[in-house]
PDB file of C-alpha atoms in Angstrom:
ATOM      1  CA  MET A   1      -6.789 -16.954 -19.999  1.00  0.00           C
ATOM      2  CA  PHE A   2      -4.056 -13.961 -20.437  1.00  0.00           C
ATOM      3  CA  ALA A   3      -0.843 -15.989 -20.583  1.00  0.00           C
ATOM      4  CA  ILE A   4       1.506 -13.499 -22.050  1.00  0.00           C
ATOM      5  CA  LEU A   5       2.980 -10.316 -20.678  1.00  0.00           C
ATOM      6  CA  GLY A   6       0.996  -8.521 -23.757  1.00  0.00           C
ATOM      7  CA  GLU A   7      -1.729 -10.250 -23.113  1.00  0.00           C
ATOM      8  CA  VAL A   8      -2.283  -8.809 -19.674  1.00  0.00           C
ATOM      9  CA  THR A   9      -3.237  -5.152 -20.660  1.00  0.00           C
ATOM     10  CA  SER A  10      -3.335  -5.686 -24.832  1.00  0.00           C
ATOM     11  CA  ARG A  11      -6.377  -7.651 -24.280  1.00  0.00           C
ATOM     12  CA  TYR A  12      -8.051  -4.676 -23.294  1.00  0.00           C
ATOM     13  CA  ARG A  13      -6.896  -1.649 -24.680  1.00  0.00           C
ATOM     14  CA  THR A  14      -9.953  -3.067 -27.539  1.00  0.00           C
ATOM     15  CA  ARG A  15     -12.105  -1.871 -24.931  1.00  0.00           C
ATOM     16  CA  PRO A  16     -11.766   1.947 -24.898  1.00  0.00           C
ATOM     17  CA  GLN A  17     -10.121   3.791 -21.729  1.00  0.00           C
ATOM     18  CA  VAL A  18     -11.218   7.282 -20.245  1.00  0.00           C
ATOM     19  CA  LYS A  19      -8.707   8.622 -19.909  1.00  0.00           C
ATOM     20  CA  PHE A  20      -9.423  11.375 -17.893  1.00  0.00           C
ATOM     21  CA  ALA A  21      -6.790  14.676 -15.522  1.00  0.00           C
ATOM     22  CA  ARG A  22      -5.466  11.286 -13.583  1.00  0.00           C
ATOM     23  CA  PHE A  23      -5.586   8.581 -15.623  1.00  0.00           C
ATOM     24  CA  ARG A  24      -3.184  10.128 -17.842  1.00  0.00           C
ATOM     25  CA  GLU A  25      -0.945  11.091 -15.172  1.00  0.00           C
ATOM     26  CA  LEU A  26      -0.666   7.770 -13.534  1.00  0.00           C
ATOM     27  CA  GLU A  27       0.083   6.016 -17.106  1.00  0.00           C
ATOM     28  CA  GLN A  28       2.742   8.653 -17.613  1.00  0.00           C
ATOM     29  CA  ARG A  29       4.298   8.458 -13.926  1.00  0.00           C
ATOM     30  CA  ARG A  30       4.380   4.626 -14.362  1.00  0.00           C
ATOM     31  CA  ALA A  31       5.893   4.785 -17.845  1.00  0.00           C
ATOM     32  CA  ASP A  32       8.391   7.296 -16.715  1.00  0.00           C
ATOM     33  CA  ALA A  33       8.954   5.044 -13.080  1.00  0.00           C
ATOM     34  CA  SER A  34       9.180   2.453 -15.974  1.00  0.00           C
ATOM     35  CA  ASN A  35      11.928   3.963 -17.724  1.00  0.00           C
ATOM     36  CA  THR A  36      13.785   5.149 -14.903  1.00  0.00           C
ATOM     37  CA  ILE A  37      13.689   2.026 -13.123  1.00  0.00           C
ATOM     38  CA  TRP A  38      15.325  -0.136 -16.680  1.00  0.00           C
ATOM     39  CA  ALA A  39      17.415   2.787 -16.704  1.00  0.00           C
ATOM     40  CA  ILE A  40      19.571   1.786 -13.835  1.00  0.00           C
ATOM     41  CA  ILE A  41      19.344  -1.718 -14.417  1.00  0.00           C
ATOM     42  CA  VAL A  42      20.776  -1.694 -17.966  1.00  0.00           C
ATOM     43  CA  GLY A  43      23.536   1.236 -16.897  1.00  0.00           C
ATOM     44  CA  SER A  44      24.486  -1.156 -14.170  1.00  0.00           C
ATOM     45  CA  LYS A  45      24.734  -3.521 -16.773  1.00  0.00           C
ATOM     46  CA  MET A  46      26.546  -1.572 -19.056  1.00  0.00           C
ATOM     47  CA  ALA A  47      28.755  -0.809 -16.297  1.00  0.00           C
ATOM     48  CA  ALA A  48      29.303  -3.967 -14.477  1.00  0.00           C
ATOM     49  CA  SER A  49      30.728  -4.262 -18.416  1.00  0.00           C
ATOM     50  CA  THR A  50      32.973  -1.260 -18.854  1.00  0.00           C
ATOM     51  CA  LEU A  51      34.631  -2.853 -15.304  1.00  0.00           C
ATOM     52  CA  ARG A  52      35.235  -5.945 -17.128  1.00  0.00           C
ATOM     53  CA  LEU A  53      38.539  -3.571 -18.951  1.00  0.00           C
ATOM     54  CA  THR A  54      39.817  -3.033 -15.768  1.00  0.00           C
ATOM     55  CA  GLU A  55      40.124  -5.967 -14.996  1.00  0.00           C
ATOM     56  CA  GLY A  56      43.732  -7.162 -12.648  1.00  0.00           C
ATOM     57  CA  SER A  57      44.178  -3.357 -11.978  1.00  0.00           C
ATOM     58  CA  THR A  58      44.211  -1.934  -7.924  1.00  0.00           C
ATOM     59  CA  ARG A  59      43.377   1.802  -9.180  1.00  0.00           C
ATOM     60  CA  THR A  60      40.194   2.734  -7.239  1.00  0.00           C
ATOM     61  CA  LEU A  61      37.186   3.978  -9.384  1.00  0.00           C
ATOM     62  CA  SER A  62      37.538   7.467  -8.233  1.00  0.00           C
ATOM     63  CA  GLU A  63      41.562   6.865  -9.735  1.00  0.00           C
ATOM     64  CA  ILE A  64      39.839   5.416 -12.893  1.00  0.00           C
ATOM     65  CA  PHE A  65      36.997   8.077 -13.229  1.00  0.00           C
ATOM     66  CA  PRO A  66      37.992  11.532 -11.237  1.00  0.00           C
ATOM     67  CA  SER A  67      35.105  13.108 -13.377  1.00  0.00           C
ATOM     68  CA  ILE A  68      32.192  11.047 -12.039  1.00  0.00           C
ATOM     69  CA  ASP A  69      30.178  12.629 -10.488  1.00  0.00           C
ATOM     70  CA  HIS A  70      30.106  11.426  -6.425  1.00  0.00           C
ATOM     71  CA  VAL A  71      32.231   8.610  -7.496  1.00  0.00           C
ATOM     72  CA  ALA A  72      34.018   9.065  -4.687  1.00  0.00           C
ATOM     73  CA  ARG A  73      31.171   7.881  -3.083  1.00  0.00           C
ATOM     74  CA  PHE A  74      31.138   4.555  -4.230  1.00  0.00           C
ATOM     75  CA  ASP A  75      35.622   4.539  -3.874  1.00  0.00           C
ATOM     76  CA  MET A  76      36.382   1.251  -4.487  1.00  0.00           C
ATOM     77  CA  ARG A  77      38.698  -1.486  -6.232  1.00  0.00           C
ATOM     78  CA  SER A  78      37.536  -2.059  -9.759  1.00  0.00           C
ATOM     79  CA  ASP A  79      36.973  -6.036  -9.658  1.00  0.00           C
ATOM     80  CA  LYS A  80      34.563  -5.462  -6.179  1.00  0.00           C
ATOM     81  CA  ALA A  81      32.798  -2.439  -7.641  1.00  0.00           C
ATOM     82  CA  ARG A  82      31.845  -4.346 -10.637  1.00  0.00           C
ATOM     83  CA  GLU A  83      30.597  -8.009  -8.922  1.00  0.00           C
ATOM     84  CA  LEU A  84      28.331  -4.839  -7.154  1.00  0.00           C
ATOM     85  CA  ILE A  85      26.641  -3.448  -9.575  1.00  0.00           C
ATOM     86  CA  GLY A  86      26.690  -6.095 -11.243  1.00  0.00           C
ATOM     87  CA  ASP A  87      24.095  -7.566  -8.919  1.00  0.00           C
ATOM     88  CA  ALA A  88      22.624  -4.345  -8.548  1.00  0.00           C
ATOM     89  CA  ASP A  89      19.561  -5.207  -9.993  1.00  0.00           C
ATOM     90  CA  THR A  90      18.067  -7.721  -7.575  1.00  0.00           C
ATOM     91  CA  GLU A  91      17.700  -4.294  -5.256  1.00  0.00           C
ATOM     92  CA  MET A  92      16.681  -2.016  -8.013  1.00  0.00           C
ATOM     93  CA  SER A  93      13.921  -4.718  -9.013  1.00  0.00           C
ATOM     94  CA  THR A  94      12.949  -4.477  -4.919  1.00  0.00           C
ATOM     95  CA  MET A  95      12.659  -1.003  -5.147  1.00  0.00           C
ATOM     96  CA  GLY A  96      11.066  -0.778  -8.004  1.00  0.00           C
ATOM     97  CA  MET A  97       8.194  -3.187  -6.943  1.00  0.00           C
ATOM     98  CA  ALA A  98       7.286  -1.119  -4.188  1.00  0.00           C
ATOM     99  CA  HIS A  99       7.147   2.553  -6.112  1.00  0.00           C
ATOM    100  CA  ALA A 100       4.404   0.920  -8.916  1.00  0.00           C
ATOM    101  CA  ILE A 101       2.935   0.075  -6.093  1.00  0.00           C
ATOM    102  CA  ALA A 102       2.612   2.596  -4.229  1.00  0.00           C
ATOM    103  CA  LEU A 103       2.089   4.866  -7.936  1.00  0.00           C
ATOM    104  CA  HIS A 104      -0.987   2.207  -8.075  1.00  0.00           C
ATOM    105  CA  GLU A 105      -2.402   2.064  -5.143  1.00  0.00           C
ATOM    106  CA  ASP A 106      -2.184   6.387  -5.561  1.00  0.00           C
ATOM    107  CA  PHE A 107      -4.402   5.993  -8.368  1.00  0.00           C
ATOM    108  CA  VAL A 108      -7.177   3.299  -6.587  1.00  0.00           C
ATOM    109  CA  LYS A 109      -7.565   6.062  -3.911  1.00  0.00           C
ATOM    110  CA  THR A 110      -7.468   8.850  -6.678  1.00  0.00           C
ATOM    111  CA  CYS A 111     -11.117   6.633  -8.396  1.00  0.00           C
ATOM    112  CA  LEU A 112     -12.219   6.036  -4.923  1.00  0.00           C
ATOM    113  CA  ALA A 113     -12.385   9.889  -4.358  1.00  0.00           C
ATOM    114  CA  MET A 114     -13.995  10.986  -7.738  1.00  0.00           C
ATOM    115  CA  LEU A 115     -16.698   8.551  -5.968  1.00  0.00           C
ATOM    116  CA  ILE A 116     -17.524  10.562  -2.917  1.00  0.00           C
ATOM    117  CA  PRO A 117     -19.219  12.954  -4.252  1.00  0.00           C
ATOM    118  CA  ILE A 118     -22.001  11.137  -6.475  1.00  0.00           C
ATOM    119  CA  GLY A 119     -22.523   9.262  -2.374  1.00  0.00           C
ATOM    120  CA  LYS A 120     -20.977   6.015  -3.954  1.00  0.00           C
ATOM    121  CA  PHE A 121     -17.545   6.354  -1.330  1.00  0.00           C
ATOM    122  CA  SER A 122     -16.646   7.738   1.988  1.00  0.00           C
ATOM    123  CA  ARG A 123     -14.294  10.166   2.971  1.00  0.00           C
ATOM    124  CA  SER A 124     -13.850   8.856   6.160  1.00  0.00           C
ATOM    125  CA  LYS A 125     -13.529   5.073   4.188  1.00  0.00           C
ATOM    126  CA  LEU A 126     -10.811   6.325   2.242  1.00  0.00           C
ATOM    127  CA  ARG A 127      -8.868   7.441   4.866  1.00  0.00           C
ATOM    128  CA  ASN A 128      -9.036   3.941   6.297  1.00  0.00           C
ATOM    129  CA  THR A 129      -7.231   2.739   2.244  1.00  0.00           C
ATOM    130  CA  ARG A 130      -4.401   0.757   2.112  1.00  0.00           C
ATOM    131  CA  ALA A 131      -3.402  -1.412  -1.061  1.00  0.00           C
ATOM    132  CA  ALA A 132      -4.848  -4.024   0.691  1.00  0.00           C
ATOM    133  CA  ASN A 133      -8.367  -2.929   0.180  1.00  0.00           C
ATOM    134  CA  ALA A 134      -8.739  -0.865  -2.101  1.00  0.00           C
ATOM    135  CA  HIS A 135      -9.664  -2.648  -4.998  1.00  0.00           C
ATOM    136  CA  GLU A 136     -11.910  -4.217  -2.196  1.00  0.00           C
ATOM    137  CA  TYR A 137     -13.319  -1.374  -1.643  1.00  0.00           C
ATOM    138  CA  PHE A 138     -14.191   0.093  -5.022  1.00  0.00           C
ATOM    139  CA  ALA A 139     -15.967  -3.633  -6.367  1.00  0.00           C
ATOM    140  CA  GLU A 140     -17.956  -2.873  -3.311  1.00  0.00           C
ATOM    141  CA  ALA A 141     -18.795   1.117  -3.807  1.00  0.00           C
ATOM    142  CA  THR A 142     -19.478   0.173  -7.035  1.00  0.00           C
ATOM    143  CA  GLY A 143     -20.418  -3.385  -8.149  1.00  0.00           C
ATOM    144  CA  HIS A 144     -16.900  -3.214 -10.474  1.00  0.00           C
ATOM    145  CA  GLU A 145     -15.948  -7.391 -11.737  1.00  0.00           C
ATOM    146  CA  PHE A 146     -12.242  -7.471 -11.317  1.00  0.00           C
ATOM    147  CA  ASP A 147     -10.113 -10.167 -12.846  1.00  0.00           C
ATOM    148  CA  VAL A 148     -10.060 -12.801 -10.417  1.00  0.00           C
ATOM    149  CA  ASP A 149      -6.243 -13.470 -11.400  1.00  0.00           C
ATOM    150  CA  ALA A 150      -4.718 -10.592 -11.944  1.00  0.00           C
ATOM    151  CA  LEU A 151      -6.488  -9.042  -7.991  1.00  0.00           C
ATOM    152  CA  ALA A 152      -5.185 -12.257  -6.578  1.00  0.00           C
ATOM    153  CA  LEU A 153      -1.087 -11.731  -8.251  1.00  0.00           C
ATOM    154  CA  PHE A 154      -1.677  -7.975  -7.131  1.00  0.00           C
ATOM    155  CA  HIS A 155      -1.530  -9.383  -3.884  1.00  0.00           C
ATOM    156  CA  LEU A 156       1.019 -11.175  -4.270  1.00  0.00           C
ATOM    157  CA  THR A 157       3.322  -8.921  -4.921  1.00  0.00           C
ATOM    158  CA  ARG A 158       2.197  -6.817  -2.139  1.00  0.00           C
ATOM    159  CA  LEU A 159       2.939  -8.937   0.226  1.00  0.00           C
ATOM    160  CA  ILE A 160       6.289 -10.239  -1.328  1.00  0.00           C
ATOM    161  CA  ARG A 161       6.783  -5.897  -0.803  1.00  0.00           C
ATOM    162  CA  ASN A 162       5.866  -5.672   2.825  1.00  0.00           C
ATOM    163  CA  CYS A 163       8.272  -8.380   3.555  1.00  0.00           C
ATOM    164  CA  HIS A 164      10.993  -6.004   2.589  1.00  0.00           C
ATOM    165  CA  ILE A 165       9.758  -3.431   4.389  1.00  0.00           C
ATOM    166  CA  HIS A 166       8.051  -5.024   7.966  1.00  0.00           C
ATOM    167  CA  ALA A 167      10.075  -7.815   7.616  1.00  0.00           C
ATOM    168  CA  GLY A 168      13.626  -7.429   6.655  1.00  0.00           C
ATOM    169  CA  GLY A 169      13.122  -8.555   3.166  1.00  0.00           C
ATOM    170  CA  GLN A 170      12.149 -12.170   4.942  1.00  0.00           C
ATOM    171  CA  VAL A 171       9.057 -14.512   3.726  1.00  0.00           C
ATOM    172  CA  ASP A 172       5.843 -14.062   5.996  1.00  0.00           C
ATOM    173  CA  ARG A 173       3.835 -16.827   6.690  1.00  0.00           C
ATOM    174  CA  ALA A 174       1.134 -14.164   5.182  1.00  0.00           C
ATOM    175  CA  LEU A 175       3.112 -14.374   1.763  1.00  0.00           C
ATOM    176  CA  VAL A 176       3.658 -18.149   2.257  1.00  0.00           C
ATOM    177  CA  GLY A 177      -0.206 -18.159   2.087  1.00  0.00           C
ATOM    178  CA  ALA A 178      -0.748 -16.643  -0.596  1.00  0.00           C
ATOM    179  CA  TYR A 179       1.717 -18.865  -3.202  1.00  0.00           C
ATOM    180  CA  GLU A 180       0.102 -22.100  -1.831  1.00  0.00           C
ATOM    181  CA  THR A 181      -3.798 -20.779  -2.762  1.00  0.00           C
ATOM    182  CA  LEU A 182      -2.766 -19.992  -5.889  1.00  0.00           C
ATOM    183  CA  THR A 183      -4.733 -21.478  -8.598  1.00  0.00           C
ATOM    184  CA  ALA A 184      -3.146 -23.319 -11.149  1.00  0.00           C
ATOM    185  CA  GLU A 185      -3.695 -20.574 -13.907  1.00  0.00           C
ATOM    186  CA  GLN A 186      -3.184 -18.237 -11.751  1.00  0.00           C
ATOM    187  CA  ARG A 187       0.571 -19.974 -11.012  1.00  0.00           C
ATOM    188  CA  THR A 188       0.761 -20.666 -15.349  1.00  0.00           C
ATOM    189  CA  LEU A 189      -0.031 -16.871 -15.698  1.00  0.00           C
ATOM    190  CA  TRP A 190       2.296 -15.690 -13.030  1.00  0.00           C
ATOM    191  CA  GLU A 191       5.386 -18.038 -14.179  1.00  0.00           C
ATOM    192  CA  SER A 192       4.203 -16.112 -18.277  1.00  0.00           C
ATOM    193  CA  LEU A 193       4.905 -13.412 -16.582  1.00  0.00           C
ATOM    194  CA  THR A 194       8.245 -13.303 -14.741  1.00  0.00           C
ATOM    195  CA  GLY A 195       9.745 -16.201 -16.957  1.00  0.00           C
ATOM    196  CA  GLU A 196      10.806 -18.616 -13.938  1.00  0.00           C
ATOM    197  CA  GLU A 197       9.235 -21.153 -12.172  1.00  0.00           C
ATOM    198  CA  LEU A 198       6.567 -20.835  -9.164  1.00  0.00           C
ATOM    199  CA  VAL A 199       8.591 -21.822  -6.272  1.00  0.00           C
ATOM    200  CA  VAL A 200       7.001 -21.604  -2.676  1.00  0.00           C
ATOM    201  CA  PRO A 201       9.181 -20.281  -0.368  1.00  0.00           C
ATOM    202  CA  ARG A 202       9.899 -21.892   2.873  1.00  0.00           C
ATOM    203  CA  ALA A 203       8.424 -18.515   6.295  1.00  0.00           C
ATOM    204  CA  GLY A 204      12.169 -16.896   6.754  1.00  0.00           C
ATOM    205  CA  ALA A 205      13.645 -16.608   3.632  1.00  0.00           C
ATOM    206  CA  LEU A 206      14.645 -14.568   1.616  1.00  0.00           C
ATOM    207  CA  ALA A 207      11.251 -13.090  -0.505  1.00  0.00           C
ATOM    208  CA  ARG A 208      12.578 -12.589  -3.614  1.00  0.00           C
ATOM    209  CA  VAL A 209      12.402  -9.927  -6.736  1.00  0.00           C
ATOM    210  CA  GLY A 210      14.312  -9.863  -9.273  1.00  0.00           C
ATOM    211  CA  ILE A 211      13.204  -8.792 -13.168  1.00  0.00           C
ATOM    212  CA  GLY A 212      10.604 -10.966 -13.572  1.00  0.00           C
ATOM    213  CA  GLY A 213       9.208  -9.707 -10.003  1.00  0.00           C
ATOM    214  CA  LEU A 214       9.607  -6.238 -11.113  1.00  0.00           C
ATOM    215  CA  VAL A 215       7.986  -7.585 -15.109  1.00  0.00           C
ATOM    216  CA  ALA A 216       4.964  -8.749 -13.326  1.00  0.00           C
ATOM    217  CA  THR A 217       4.101  -6.533 -11.058  1.00  0.00           C
ATOM    218  CA  LEU A 218       3.915  -3.987 -13.264  1.00  0.00           C
ATOM    219  CA  ALA A 219       1.870  -5.684 -15.461  1.00  0.00           C
ATOM    220  CA  VAL A 220      -0.349  -6.701 -12.944  1.00  0.00           C
ATOM    221  CA  GLY A 221      -1.016  -3.243 -12.314  1.00  0.00           C
ATOM    222  CA  LYS A 222      -1.458  -2.291 -15.507  1.00  0.00           C
ATOM    223  CA  ARG A 223      -3.907  -4.921 -16.014  1.00  0.00           C
ATOM    224  CA  LEU A 224      -5.626  -3.904 -13.056  1.00  0.00           C
ATOM    225  CA  SER A 225      -6.177   0.765 -13.949  1.00  0.00           C
ATOM    226  CA  TYR A 226      -7.724  -0.367 -16.750  1.00  0.00           C
ATOM    227  CA  ASP A 227     -10.449  -2.266 -15.143  1.00  0.00           C
ATOM    228  CA  ILE A 228     -10.963   0.462 -12.371  1.00  0.00           C
ATOM    229  CA  ASN A 229     -11.404   2.590 -15.416  1.00  0.00           C
ATOM    230  CA  LEU A 230     -13.906   0.751 -16.688  1.00  0.00           C
ATOM    231  CA  GLY A 231     -15.922   0.128 -13.138  1.00  0.00           C
ATOM    232  CA  LEU A 232     -15.801   4.227 -13.001  1.00  0.00           C
ATOM    233  CA  GLN A 233     -17.106   4.321 -16.509  1.00  0.00           C
ATOM    234  CA  ALA A 234     -20.010   2.875 -15.855  1.00  0.00           C
ATOM    235  CA  ALA A 235     -20.618   4.221 -12.158  1.00  0.00           C
ATOM    236  CA  ILE A 236     -20.463   7.633 -13.311  1.00  0.00           C
ATOM    237  CA  THR A 237     -23.070   8.810 -14.854  1.00  0.00           C
ATOM    238  CA  ARG A 238     -22.919  10.451 -18.230  1.00  0.00           C
ATOM    239  CA  GLN A 239     -23.685  14.280 -16.806  1.00  0.00           C
ATOM    240  CA  GLY A 240     -21.090  13.087 -13.828  1.00  0.00           C
ATOM    241  CA  TRP A 241     -18.816  12.862 -17.244  1.00  0.00           C
ATOM    242  CA  ALA A 242     -19.636  15.793 -19.011  1.00  0.00           C
ATOM    243  CA  ASP A 243     -19.166  17.377 -15.586  1.00  0.00           C
ATOM    244  CA  ILE A 244     -15.980  15.766 -15.121  1.00  0.00           C
ATOM    245  CA  ALA A 245     -14.217  16.661 -19.272  1.00  0.00           C
ATOM    246  CA  ALA A 246     -15.505  20.250 -18.544  1.00  0.00           C
ATOM    247  CA  GLU A 247     -14.180  21.341 -15.619  1.00  0.00           C
ATOM    248  CA  GLU A 248     -10.801  19.266 -16.488  1.00  0.00           C
ATOM    249  CA  TYR A 249     -10.544  21.714 -20.068  1.00  0.00           C
ATOM    250  CA  PHE A 250     -11.542  25.191 -18.297  1.00  0.00           C
ATOM    251  CA  ALA A 251      -9.237  24.490 -15.693  1.00  0.00           C
ATOM    252  CA  LEU A 252      -6.557  24.876 -18.123  1.00  0.00           C
ATOM    253  CA  GLY A 253      -7.358  28.335 -18.750  1.00  0.00           C
ATOM    254  CA  SER A 254      -7.185  29.275 -22.135  1.00  0.00           C
ATOM    255  CA  LYS A 255     -11.087  29.556 -22.438  1.00  0.00           C
ATOM    256  CA  SER A 256     -13.844  30.733 -19.587  1.00  0.00           C
ATOM    257  CA  PRO A 257     -17.759  28.871 -19.581  1.00  0.00           C
ATOM    258  CA  GLY A 258     -19.034  31.809 -21.220  1.00  0.00           C
ATOM    259  CA  ASP A 259     -16.936  31.767 -24.567  1.00  0.00           C
ATOM    260  CA  GLN A 260     -18.947  31.997 -27.145  1.00  0.00           C
ATOM    261  CA  THR A 261     -16.943  28.712 -28.855  1.00  0.00           C
ATOM    262  CA  ALA A 262     -16.649  27.219 -25.574  1.00  0.00           C
ATOM    263  CA  LEU A 263     -18.291  23.903 -26.760  1.00  0.00           C
ATOM    264  CA  ARG A 264     -16.473  23.643 -30.295  1.00  0.00           C
ATOM    265  CA  SER A 265     -13.023  24.120 -28.048  1.00  0.00           C
ATOM    266  CA  LEU A 266     -14.179  21.213 -24.697  1.00  0.00           C
ATOM    267  CA  LYS A 267     -15.653  18.740 -28.126  1.00  0.00           C
ATOM    268  CA  GLY A 268     -12.058  19.284 -29.736  1.00  0.00           C
ATOM    269  CA  TYR A 269     -10.188  18.573 -26.420  1.00  0.00           C
ATOM    270  CA  LEU A 270     -12.591  15.203 -25.525  1.00  0.00           C
ATOM    271  CA  ARG A 271     -10.608  14.024 -29.076  1.00  0.00           C
ATOM    272  CA  GLY A 272      -7.379  13.658 -26.598  1.00  0.00           C
ATOM    273  CA  GLY A 273      -8.946  11.015 -24.369  1.00  0.00           C
ATOM    274  CA  PHE A 274     -12.902  11.617 -23.855  1.00  0.00           C
ATOM    275  CA  MET A 275     -14.015   9.777 -26.833  1.00  0.00           C
ATOM    276  CA  ALA A 276     -15.346   6.752 -25.108  1.00  0.00           C
ATOM    277  CA  LEU A 277     -17.824   8.312 -23.303  1.00  0.00           C
ATOM    278  CA  GLU A 278     -19.057   9.725 -26.880  1.00  0.00           C
ATOM    279  CA  LEU A 279     -21.103  12.424 -24.635  1.00  0.00           C
ATOM    280  CA  ASN A 280     -23.018  14.001 -27.662  1.00  0.00           C
ATOM    281  CA  ASP A 281     -23.321  18.530 -27.363  1.00  0.00           C
ATOM    282  CA  ASP A 282     -26.642  18.497 -25.542  1.00  0.00           C
ATOM    283  CA  GLU A 283     -24.972  16.673 -22.578  1.00  0.00           C
ATOM    284  CA  LEU A 284     -21.948  18.833 -22.990  1.00  0.00           C
ATOM    285  CA  GLN A 285     -23.483  22.256 -23.539  1.00  0.00           C
ATOM    286  CA  ALA A 286     -25.525  21.128 -20.750  1.00  0.00           C
ATOM    287  CA  ALA A 287     -22.695  20.789 -18.561  1.00  0.00           C
ATOM    288  CA  ILE A 288     -20.893  23.822 -19.806  1.00  0.00           C
ATOM    289  CA  ASP A 289     -23.806  25.559 -18.107  1.00  0.00           C
ATOM    290  CA  ARG A 290     -23.125  24.197 -14.933  1.00  0.00           C
ATOM    291  CA  LEU A 291     -20.568  25.618 -14.833  1.00  0.00           C
ATOM    292  CA  ARG A 292     -20.814  29.362 -15.691  1.00  0.00           C
ATOM    293  CA  ASP A 293     -23.865  29.770 -13.588  1.00  0.00           C
ATOM    294  CA  ALA A 294     -21.482  28.358 -10.586  1.00  0.00           C
ATOM    295  CA  VAL A 295     -18.998  30.481 -11.262  1.00  0.00           C
TER     296      VAL A 295
END
């Protein structure tokens, strides 16, 4: 059982990941989104702190900071502005949660699409894939067993997001049910991630997110993306991975499959993310030959 934020992902990093292009893209997009969200949250706190220097002033922001872009769109007295800016983390956490879940859903659907060419998934089923069923579809297609605690907490965050998107931010019965069915271990994990006591909300109350909920969403999403990576490693054959690696490298255009040094160059590229597979020279050369013959 992982009990603190770092352990949600760090213990799985000891198991090698295949960092194929879309996995690397997800990692970068998640990092960029996370940094942007924290920049806005921290920036709002810094702004609120700065505005304390104007305490007692009756001037508006555009009068105090006329050179700041778009300040006229938020033109109010500094005391009122400070109050709103200081509470911006609540709204940013809610928006950040929705964005993080959307990124993760897109990644899971990308990985499901990788199973279509090998006959383990279908395009028609992909069209019906949503955050609510994506992991379950992946498990069904590959036989991979997800961490049940991480998956339960993912669905909890998904239902919190749904309340904000579809129910005006009000708690519905589905969310109450998700809270009530958490195991003792899952409740402890949620509290460890959020730094807050877990309280089952009542239907009709505000579906609270906050900084803790955002942290939990980011951590659980990362954990599950590593889980999916491990499932893909087993589901796709070594030949399939060799083809993926070759197609990915030669699509960059710096070298062609017919080049005499193609194998050496491909092996160099593999050090950037495919080393977990330990593909040998014969497997890689066969992939190069298949790609060259297909052109």
